[in-house]
CSV table of C-alpha atoms in Angstrom, one decimal:
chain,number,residue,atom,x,y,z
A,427,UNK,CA,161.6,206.4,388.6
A,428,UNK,CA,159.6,209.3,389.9
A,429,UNK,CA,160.7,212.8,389.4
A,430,UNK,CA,159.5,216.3,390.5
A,431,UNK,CA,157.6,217.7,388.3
A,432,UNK,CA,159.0,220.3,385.9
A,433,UNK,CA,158.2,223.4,384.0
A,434,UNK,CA,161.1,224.2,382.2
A,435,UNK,CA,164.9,222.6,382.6
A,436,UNK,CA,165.6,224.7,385.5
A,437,UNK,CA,162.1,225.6,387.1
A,438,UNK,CA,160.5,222.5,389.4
A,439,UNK,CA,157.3,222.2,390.7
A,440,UNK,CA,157.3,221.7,394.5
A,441,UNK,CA,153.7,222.3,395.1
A,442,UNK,CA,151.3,220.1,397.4
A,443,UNK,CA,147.4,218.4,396.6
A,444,UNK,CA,145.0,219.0,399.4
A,445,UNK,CA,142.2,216.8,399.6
A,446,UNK,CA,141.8,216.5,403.2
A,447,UNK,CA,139.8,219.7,404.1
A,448,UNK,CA,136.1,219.7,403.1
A,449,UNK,CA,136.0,223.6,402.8
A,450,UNK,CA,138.3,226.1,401.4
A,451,UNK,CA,138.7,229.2,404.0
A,452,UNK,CA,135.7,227.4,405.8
A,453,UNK,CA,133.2,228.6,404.0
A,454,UNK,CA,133.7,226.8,400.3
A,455,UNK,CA,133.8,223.4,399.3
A,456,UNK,CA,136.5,221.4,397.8
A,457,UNK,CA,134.6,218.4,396.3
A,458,UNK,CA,138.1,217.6,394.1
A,459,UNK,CA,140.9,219.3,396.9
A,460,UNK,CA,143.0,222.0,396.2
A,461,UNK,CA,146.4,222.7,394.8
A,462,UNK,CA,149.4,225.0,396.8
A,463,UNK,CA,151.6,225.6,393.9
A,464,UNK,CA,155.2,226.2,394.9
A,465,UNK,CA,158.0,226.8,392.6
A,466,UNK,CA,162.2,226.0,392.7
A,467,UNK,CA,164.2,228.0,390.3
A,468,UNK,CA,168.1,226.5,390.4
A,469,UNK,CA,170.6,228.5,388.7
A,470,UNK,CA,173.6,229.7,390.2
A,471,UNK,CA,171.9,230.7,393.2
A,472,UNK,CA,168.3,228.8,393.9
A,473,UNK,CA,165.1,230.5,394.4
A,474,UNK,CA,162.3,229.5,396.1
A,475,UNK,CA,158.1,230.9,394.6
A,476,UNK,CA,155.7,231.1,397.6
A,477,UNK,CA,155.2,228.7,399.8
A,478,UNK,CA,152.6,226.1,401.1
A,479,UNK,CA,150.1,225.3,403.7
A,480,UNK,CA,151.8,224.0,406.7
A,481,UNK,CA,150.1,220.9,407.0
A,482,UNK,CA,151.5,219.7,404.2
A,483,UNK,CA,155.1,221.0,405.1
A,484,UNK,CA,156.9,216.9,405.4
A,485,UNK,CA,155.6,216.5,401.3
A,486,UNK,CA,156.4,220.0,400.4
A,487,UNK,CA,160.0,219.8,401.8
A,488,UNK,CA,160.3,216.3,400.4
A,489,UNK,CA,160.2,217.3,397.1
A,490,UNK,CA,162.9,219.9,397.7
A,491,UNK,CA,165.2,218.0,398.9
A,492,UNK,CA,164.8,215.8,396.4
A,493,UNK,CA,165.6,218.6,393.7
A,494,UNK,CA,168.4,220.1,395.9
A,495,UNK,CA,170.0,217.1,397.8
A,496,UNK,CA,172.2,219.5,400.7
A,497,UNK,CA,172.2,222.4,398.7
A,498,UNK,CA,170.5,225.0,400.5
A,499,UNK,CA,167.8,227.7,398.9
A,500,UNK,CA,169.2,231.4,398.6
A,501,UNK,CA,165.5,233.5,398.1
A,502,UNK,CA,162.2,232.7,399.1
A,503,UNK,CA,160.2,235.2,397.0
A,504,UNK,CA,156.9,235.8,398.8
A,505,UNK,CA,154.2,236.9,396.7
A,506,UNK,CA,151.4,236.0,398.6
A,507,UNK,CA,151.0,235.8,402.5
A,508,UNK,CA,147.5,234.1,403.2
A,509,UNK,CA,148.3,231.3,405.3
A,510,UNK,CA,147.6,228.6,402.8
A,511,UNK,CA,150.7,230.1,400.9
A,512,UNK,CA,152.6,230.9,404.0
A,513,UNK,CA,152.1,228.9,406.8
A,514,UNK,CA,155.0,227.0,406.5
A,515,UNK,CA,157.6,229.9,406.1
A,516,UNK,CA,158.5,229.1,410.1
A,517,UNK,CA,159.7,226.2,409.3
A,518,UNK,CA,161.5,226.9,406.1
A,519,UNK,CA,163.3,229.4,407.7
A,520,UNK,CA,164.4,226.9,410.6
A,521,UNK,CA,165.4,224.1,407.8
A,522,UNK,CA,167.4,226.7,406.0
A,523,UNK,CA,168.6,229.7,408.3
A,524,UNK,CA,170.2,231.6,406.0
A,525,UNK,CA,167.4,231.9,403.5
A,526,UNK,CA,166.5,235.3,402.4
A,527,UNK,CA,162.8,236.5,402.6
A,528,UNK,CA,162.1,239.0,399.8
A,529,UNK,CA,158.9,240.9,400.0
A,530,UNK,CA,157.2,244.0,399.7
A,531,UNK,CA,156.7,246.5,402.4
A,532,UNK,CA,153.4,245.0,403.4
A,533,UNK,CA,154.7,241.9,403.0
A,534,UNK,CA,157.5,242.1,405.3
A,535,UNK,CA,154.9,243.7,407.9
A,536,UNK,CA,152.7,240.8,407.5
A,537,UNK,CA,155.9,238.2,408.1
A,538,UNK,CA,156.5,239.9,410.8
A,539,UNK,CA,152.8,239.5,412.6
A,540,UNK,CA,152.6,235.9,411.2
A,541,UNK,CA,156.4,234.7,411.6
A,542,UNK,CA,158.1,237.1,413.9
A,543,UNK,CA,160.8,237.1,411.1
A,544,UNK,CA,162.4,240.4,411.0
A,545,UNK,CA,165.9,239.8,409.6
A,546,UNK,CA,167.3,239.1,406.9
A,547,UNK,CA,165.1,240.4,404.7
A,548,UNK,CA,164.8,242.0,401.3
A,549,UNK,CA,162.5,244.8,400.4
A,550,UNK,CA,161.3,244.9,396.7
A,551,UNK,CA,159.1,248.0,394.3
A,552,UNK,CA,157.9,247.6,391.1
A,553,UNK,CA,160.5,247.4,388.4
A,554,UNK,CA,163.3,245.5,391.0
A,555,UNK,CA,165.0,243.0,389.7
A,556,UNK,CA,167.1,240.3,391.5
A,557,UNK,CA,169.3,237.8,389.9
A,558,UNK,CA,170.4,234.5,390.2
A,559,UNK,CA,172.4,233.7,387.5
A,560,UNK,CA,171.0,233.1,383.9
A,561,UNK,CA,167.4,233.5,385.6
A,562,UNK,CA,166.5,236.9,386.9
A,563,UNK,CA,163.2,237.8,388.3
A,564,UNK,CA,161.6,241.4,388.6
A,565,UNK,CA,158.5,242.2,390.7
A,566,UNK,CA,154.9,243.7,389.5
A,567,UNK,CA,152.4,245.2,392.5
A,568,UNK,CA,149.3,243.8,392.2
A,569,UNK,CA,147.7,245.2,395.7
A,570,UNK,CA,144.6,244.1,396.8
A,571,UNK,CA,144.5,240.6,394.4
A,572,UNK,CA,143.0,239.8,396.6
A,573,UNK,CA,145.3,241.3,399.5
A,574,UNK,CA,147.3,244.1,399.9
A,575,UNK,CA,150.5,242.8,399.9
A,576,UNK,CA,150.6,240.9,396.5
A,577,UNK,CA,152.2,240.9,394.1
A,578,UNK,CA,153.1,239.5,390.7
A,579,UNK,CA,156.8,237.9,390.3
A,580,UNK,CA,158.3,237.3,386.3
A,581,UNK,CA,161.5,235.2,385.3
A,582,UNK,CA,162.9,236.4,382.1
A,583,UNK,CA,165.0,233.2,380.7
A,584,UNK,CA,162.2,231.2,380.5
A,585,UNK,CA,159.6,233.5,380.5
A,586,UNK,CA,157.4,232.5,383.5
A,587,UNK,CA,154.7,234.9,385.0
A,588,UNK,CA,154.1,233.8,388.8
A,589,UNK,CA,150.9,235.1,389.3
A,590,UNK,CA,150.2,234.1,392.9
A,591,UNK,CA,146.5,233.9,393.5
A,592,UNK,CA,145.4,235.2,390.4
A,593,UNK,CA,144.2,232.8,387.1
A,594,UNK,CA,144.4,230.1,390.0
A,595,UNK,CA,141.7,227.8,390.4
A,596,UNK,CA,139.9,225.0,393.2
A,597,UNK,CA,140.8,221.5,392.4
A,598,UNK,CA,144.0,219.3,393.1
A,599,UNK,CA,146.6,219.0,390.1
A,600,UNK,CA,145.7,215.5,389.4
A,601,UNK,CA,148.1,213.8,387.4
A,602,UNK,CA,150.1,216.2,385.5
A,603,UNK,CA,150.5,219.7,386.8
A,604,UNK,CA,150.7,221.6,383.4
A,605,UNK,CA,147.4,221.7,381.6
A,606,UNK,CA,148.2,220.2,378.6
A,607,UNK,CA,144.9,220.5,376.4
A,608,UNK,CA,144.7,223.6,374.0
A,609,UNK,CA,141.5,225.5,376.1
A,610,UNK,CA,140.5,225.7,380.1
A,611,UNK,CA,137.4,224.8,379.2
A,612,UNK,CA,137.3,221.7,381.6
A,613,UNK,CA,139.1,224.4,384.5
A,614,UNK,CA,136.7,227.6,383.6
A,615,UNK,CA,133.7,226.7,386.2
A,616,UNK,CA,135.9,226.0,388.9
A,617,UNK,CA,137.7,229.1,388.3
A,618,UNK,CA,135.2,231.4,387.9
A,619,UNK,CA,134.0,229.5,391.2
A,620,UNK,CA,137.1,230.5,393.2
A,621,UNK,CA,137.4,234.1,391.6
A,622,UNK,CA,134.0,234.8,392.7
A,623,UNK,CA,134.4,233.9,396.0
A,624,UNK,CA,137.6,234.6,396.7
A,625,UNK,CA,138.7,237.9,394.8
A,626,UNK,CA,135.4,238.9,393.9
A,627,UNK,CA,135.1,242.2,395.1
A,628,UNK,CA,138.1,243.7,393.9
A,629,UNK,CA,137.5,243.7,390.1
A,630,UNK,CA,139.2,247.6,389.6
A,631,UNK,CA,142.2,246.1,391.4
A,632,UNK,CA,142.5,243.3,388.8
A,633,UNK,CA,141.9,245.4,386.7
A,634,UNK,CA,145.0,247.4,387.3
A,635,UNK,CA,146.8,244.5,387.6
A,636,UNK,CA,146.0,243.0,384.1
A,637,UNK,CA,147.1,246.8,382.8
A,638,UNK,CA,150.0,246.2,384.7
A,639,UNK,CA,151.1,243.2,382.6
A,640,UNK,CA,150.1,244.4,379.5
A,641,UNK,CA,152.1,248.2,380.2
A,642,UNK,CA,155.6,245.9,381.1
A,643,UNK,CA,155.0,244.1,377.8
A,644,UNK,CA,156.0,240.8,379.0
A,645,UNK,CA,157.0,238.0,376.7
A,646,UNK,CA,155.4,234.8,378.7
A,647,UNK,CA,155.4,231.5,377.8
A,648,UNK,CA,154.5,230.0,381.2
A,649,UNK,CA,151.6,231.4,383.7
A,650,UNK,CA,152.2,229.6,387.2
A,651,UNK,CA,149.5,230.1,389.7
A,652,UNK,CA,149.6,229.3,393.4
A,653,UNK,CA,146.5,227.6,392.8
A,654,UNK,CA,145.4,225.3,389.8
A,655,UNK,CA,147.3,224.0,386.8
A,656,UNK,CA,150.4,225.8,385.1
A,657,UNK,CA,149.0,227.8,381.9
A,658,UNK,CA,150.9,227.8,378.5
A,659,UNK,CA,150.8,230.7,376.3
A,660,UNK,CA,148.6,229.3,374.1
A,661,UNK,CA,145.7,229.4,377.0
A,662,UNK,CA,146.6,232.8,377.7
A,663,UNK,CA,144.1,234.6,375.5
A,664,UNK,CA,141.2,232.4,377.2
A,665,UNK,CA,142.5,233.6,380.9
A,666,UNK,CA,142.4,236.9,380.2
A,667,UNK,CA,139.1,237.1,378.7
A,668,UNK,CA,138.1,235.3,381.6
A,669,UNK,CA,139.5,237.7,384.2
A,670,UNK,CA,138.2,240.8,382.1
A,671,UNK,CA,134.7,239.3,382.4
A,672,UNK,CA,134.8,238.8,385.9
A,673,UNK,CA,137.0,241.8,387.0
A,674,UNK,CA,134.5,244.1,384.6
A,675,UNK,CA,130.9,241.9,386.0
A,676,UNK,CA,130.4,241.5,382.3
A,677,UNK,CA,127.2,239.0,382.8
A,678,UNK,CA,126.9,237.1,380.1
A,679,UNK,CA,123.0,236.3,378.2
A,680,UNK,CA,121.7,234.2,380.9
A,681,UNK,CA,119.9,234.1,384.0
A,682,UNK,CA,119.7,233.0,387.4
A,683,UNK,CA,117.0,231.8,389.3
A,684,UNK,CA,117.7,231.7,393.6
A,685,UNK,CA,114.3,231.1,395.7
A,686,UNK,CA,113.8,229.9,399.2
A,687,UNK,CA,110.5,227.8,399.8
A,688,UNK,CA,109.5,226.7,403.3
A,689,UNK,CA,106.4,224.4,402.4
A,690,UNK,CA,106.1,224.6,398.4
A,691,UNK,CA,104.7,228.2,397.0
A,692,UNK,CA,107.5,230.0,396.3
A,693,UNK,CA,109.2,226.8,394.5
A,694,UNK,CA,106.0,227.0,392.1
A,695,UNK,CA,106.4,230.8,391.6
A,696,UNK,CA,109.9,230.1,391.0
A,697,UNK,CA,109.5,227.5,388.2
A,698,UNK,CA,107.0,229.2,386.3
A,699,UNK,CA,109.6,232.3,386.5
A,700,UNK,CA,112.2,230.0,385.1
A,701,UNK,CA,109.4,229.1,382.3
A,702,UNK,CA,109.2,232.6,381.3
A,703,UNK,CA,112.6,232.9,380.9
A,704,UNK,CA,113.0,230.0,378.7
A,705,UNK,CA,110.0,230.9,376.9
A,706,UNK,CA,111.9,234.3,376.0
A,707,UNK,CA,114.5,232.5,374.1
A,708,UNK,CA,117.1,232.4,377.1
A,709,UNK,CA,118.9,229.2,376.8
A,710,UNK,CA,120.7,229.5,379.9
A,711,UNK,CA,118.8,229.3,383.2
A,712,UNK,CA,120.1,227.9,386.6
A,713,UNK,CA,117.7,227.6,388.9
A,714,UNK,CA,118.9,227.4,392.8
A,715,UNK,CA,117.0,226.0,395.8
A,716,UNK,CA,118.5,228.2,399.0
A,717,UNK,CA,118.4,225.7,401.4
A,718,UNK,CA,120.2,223.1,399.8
A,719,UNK,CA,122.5,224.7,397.3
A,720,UNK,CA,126.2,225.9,397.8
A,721,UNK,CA,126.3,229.3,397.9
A,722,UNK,CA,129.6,229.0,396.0
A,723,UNK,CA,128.0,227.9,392.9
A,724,UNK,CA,125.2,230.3,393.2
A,725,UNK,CA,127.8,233.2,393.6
A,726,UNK,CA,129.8,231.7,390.5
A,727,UNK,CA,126.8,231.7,388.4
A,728,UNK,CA,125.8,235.3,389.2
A,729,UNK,CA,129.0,236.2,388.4
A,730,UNK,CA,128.5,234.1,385.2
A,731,UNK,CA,125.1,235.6,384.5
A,732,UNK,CA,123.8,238.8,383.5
A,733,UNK,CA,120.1,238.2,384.7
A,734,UNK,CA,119.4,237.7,388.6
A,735,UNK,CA,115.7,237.0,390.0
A,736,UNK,CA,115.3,236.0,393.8
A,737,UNK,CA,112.0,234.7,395.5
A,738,UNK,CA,111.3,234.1,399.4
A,739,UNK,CA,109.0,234.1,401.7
A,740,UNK,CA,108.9,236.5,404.3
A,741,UNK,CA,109.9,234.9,407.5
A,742,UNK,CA,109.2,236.6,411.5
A,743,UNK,CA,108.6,240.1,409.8
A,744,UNK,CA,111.6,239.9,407.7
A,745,UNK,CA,113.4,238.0,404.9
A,746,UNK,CA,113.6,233.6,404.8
A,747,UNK,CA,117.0,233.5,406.5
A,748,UNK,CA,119.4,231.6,403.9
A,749,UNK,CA,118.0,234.4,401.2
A,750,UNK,CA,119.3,236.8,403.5
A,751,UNK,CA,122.8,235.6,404.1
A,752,UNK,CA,123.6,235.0,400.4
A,753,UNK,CA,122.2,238.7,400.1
A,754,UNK,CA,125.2,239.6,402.6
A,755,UNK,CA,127.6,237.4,400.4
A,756,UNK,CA,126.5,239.6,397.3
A,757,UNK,CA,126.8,243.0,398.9
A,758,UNK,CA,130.3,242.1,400.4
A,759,UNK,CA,131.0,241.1,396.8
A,760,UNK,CA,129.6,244.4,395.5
A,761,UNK,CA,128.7,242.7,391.9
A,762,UNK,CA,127.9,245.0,389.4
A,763,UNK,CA,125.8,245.5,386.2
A,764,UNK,CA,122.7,242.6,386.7
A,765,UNK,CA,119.5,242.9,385.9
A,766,UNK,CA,117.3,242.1,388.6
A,767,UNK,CA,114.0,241.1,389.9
A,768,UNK,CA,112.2,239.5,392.7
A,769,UNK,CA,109.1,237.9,394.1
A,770,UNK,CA,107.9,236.9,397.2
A,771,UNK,CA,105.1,235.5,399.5
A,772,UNK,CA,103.6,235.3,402.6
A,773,UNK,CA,100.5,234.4,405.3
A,774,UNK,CA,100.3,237.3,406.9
A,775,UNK,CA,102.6,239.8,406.8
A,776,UNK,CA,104.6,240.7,403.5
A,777,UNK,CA,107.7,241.8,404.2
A,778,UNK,CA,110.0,239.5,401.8
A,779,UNK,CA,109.2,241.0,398.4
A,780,UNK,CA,109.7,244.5,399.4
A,781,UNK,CA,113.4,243.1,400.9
A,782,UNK,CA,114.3,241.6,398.2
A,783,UNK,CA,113.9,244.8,396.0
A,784,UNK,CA,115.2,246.8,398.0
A,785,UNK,CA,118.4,244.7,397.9
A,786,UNK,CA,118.2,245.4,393.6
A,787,UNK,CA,118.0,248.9,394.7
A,788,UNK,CA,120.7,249.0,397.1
A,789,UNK,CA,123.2,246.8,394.5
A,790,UNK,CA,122.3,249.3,391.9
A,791,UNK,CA,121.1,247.1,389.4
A,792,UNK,CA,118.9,247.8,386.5
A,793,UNK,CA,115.2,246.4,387.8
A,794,UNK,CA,113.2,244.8,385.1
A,795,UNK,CA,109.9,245.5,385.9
A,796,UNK,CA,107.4,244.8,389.0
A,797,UNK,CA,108.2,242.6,391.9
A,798,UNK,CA,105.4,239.5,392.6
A,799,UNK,CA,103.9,238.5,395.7
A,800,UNK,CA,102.1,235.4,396.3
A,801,UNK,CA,99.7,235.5,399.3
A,802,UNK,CA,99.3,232.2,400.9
A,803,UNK,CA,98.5,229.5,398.4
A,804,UNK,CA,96.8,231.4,395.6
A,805,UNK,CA,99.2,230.6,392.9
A,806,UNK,CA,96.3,231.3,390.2
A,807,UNK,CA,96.1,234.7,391.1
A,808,UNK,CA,99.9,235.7,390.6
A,809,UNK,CA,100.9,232.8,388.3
A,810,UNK,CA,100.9,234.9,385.0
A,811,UNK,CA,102.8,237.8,386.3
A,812,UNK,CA,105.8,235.6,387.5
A,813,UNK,CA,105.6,234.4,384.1
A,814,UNK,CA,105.6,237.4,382.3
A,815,UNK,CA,108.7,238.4,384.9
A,816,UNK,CA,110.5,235.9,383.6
A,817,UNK,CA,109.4,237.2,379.6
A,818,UNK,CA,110.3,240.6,380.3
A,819,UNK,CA,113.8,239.9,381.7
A,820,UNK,CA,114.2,237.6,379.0
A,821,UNK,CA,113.7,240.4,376.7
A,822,UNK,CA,115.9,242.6,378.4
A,823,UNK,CA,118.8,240.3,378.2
A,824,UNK,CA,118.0,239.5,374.6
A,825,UNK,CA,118.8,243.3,373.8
């Protein structure tokens, strides 16, 4: 007979798969869905962690009821307020009236603007506790991962860090929700995928939320997400190496390869540049077509990667437009500490390699040597210096 889920005796999972929508925010695709990870804590009074989207609300409350029968839910504890996490709060509140919404101050603003909920409220700092029986929770700040009203949730008995966005991850909860090999290996690309586009540009603020953990010198056993599987504390190690990486831009030796071709040049320019690089002794090399690749996975590997060349041509006296949009998607994600170089080509008017370093120059990364520009179709004449680009940022990433 099915069950819901559990993480410990006491602690359920009430969380929903989404594999309906094609894109994540809009912008990010969800080949294998999504998880909104909800969690029911029942002890003498019963808890409710985050919510879920709001199109999933009849399966979401299902399993509730299921756990709960008539009994009704004391606390929803709101960690996160994005609408994928709360959009179904209305109608929580309307299924249980005298549930109390405990938030921080900007979380309570936020109900307010999304909810009209004003009362019955509770207001929670860092270092609060609330109890509900053998369980008691306390709350950890964690502004701006990756809004400014999160925050971080952790229940003593058992031990569980609710973590709300943060060590989450794309992809549904297939099967069971706890990951139960001994590595995230098989979960690291499409978390690295969804930290770079999602939290991305706030690495210091992660980074003062992963010295927040460490400072209230938490015993945890259990690391629930409101995305993505349930962590054990043997995978903890793993996630925060992870998060340091990403939060700190530490590239690792490796590069990545983006070019935009309109009728064939700059894709030769950008293979033998990809040749160089393996010819250096890099043994990681991702090389991206503009037009046809997702952004997403371009972003995650640059995230990935310490080495970044572009190529494009230069189109009505400025840059091939794709090029320039995942430019935009870079700067808004202000990554850090890549080495960087460029080429570009033209007909008649070369504009696209002086764009493209300039955009190195504006990121402040560490440029590797000259840029290449290929003039209408004589490859010959530039074909060794995109090789050697690719040589001499080999080098520099072997060091």
């Amino acid at each position: 007979m099915y069950q819901v889920p559990q993480i410990t005796e006491s602690v359920y999972y009430v969380g929903v798969n989404d594999r309906t929508k094609h894109k994540f925010e809009n912008m990010w695709p969800i080949p294998h869905g999504v998880a909104y990870n909800s969690y029911l804590i029942v002890d003498e009074k019963v808890a409710l962690i985050d919510c879920v989207d709001v199109c999933y609300a009849d399966m979401f409350f299902h399993k509730i009821s299921s756990v709960l029968g008539n009994r009704p839910i004391d606390y929803l504890i709101i960690d996160h307020m994005e609408p994928d996490h709360s959009g179904a709060i209305g109608l929580l509140r309307q299924r249980y009236p005298d549930i109390r919404l405990v938030g921080n101050k900007k979380t309570l603003a936020m109900l307010e603007g999304y909810h009209a909920i004003t009362e019955n409220t509770m207001e929670v700092k860092t270092g609060d506790a609330l109890s509900l029986g053998r369980h008691e929770l306390s709350f950890i700040m964690a502004p701006m991962v990756h809004w400014p009203e999160v925050m971080f949730c952790y229940e003593q008995a058992d031990k569980i860090l609710f973590s709300a966005d943060a060590f989450g991850s794309f992809g549904a909860n297939d099967g069971n929700v706890i990951c139960e090999g001994d590595t995230i290996a098989p979960y690291r690309d499409e978390m690295t995928r969804y930290y770079s586009c999602i939290v991305g540009k706030y690495g210091s603020f992660v980074q003062k939320a992963l010295k927040s953990i460490v400072d209230a010198q938490l015993d945890i056993e259990y690391i629930c997400s409101t995305h993505g599987k349930v962590w054990g504390i043997r995978h903890l190690p793993e996630l925060l190496e992870l998060y340091h990486d990403v939060s700190t831009y530490q590239g690792h030796e490796g590069a990545v390869v983006v070019y935009g071709s309109m009728y064939g040049h700059t894709e030769q320019l950008a293979d033998v540049v990809a040749a160089g690089l393996s010819a250096g002794g890099v043994k990681e090399v991702k090389v991206y077509n503009i037009s046809f690749a997702d952004p997403s996975e371009i972003i995650r590997d640059i995230f990935k990667y310490r080495g970044v060349i572009f190529g494009a041509p230069t189109y009505s006296n400025g840059l091939f437009t794709p090029m320039t949009t995942l430019t935009e998607m870079l700067r808004v994600r202000e990554v850090k500490n890549r080495l960087y170089n460029s080429f570009g080509s033209f007909s008649w008017a070369g504009k696209a390699a002086d764009i493209l370093r300039n955009f190195g120059t504006e990121m402040g990364w560490e440029l590797t040597g000259e840029s290449v520009q290929l003039k209408q179709g004589d490859l010959s004449g530039v074909v060794n210096a995109a090789y050697n680009m690719g040589l001499e940022m080999a080098a520099q990433l072997k060091k």
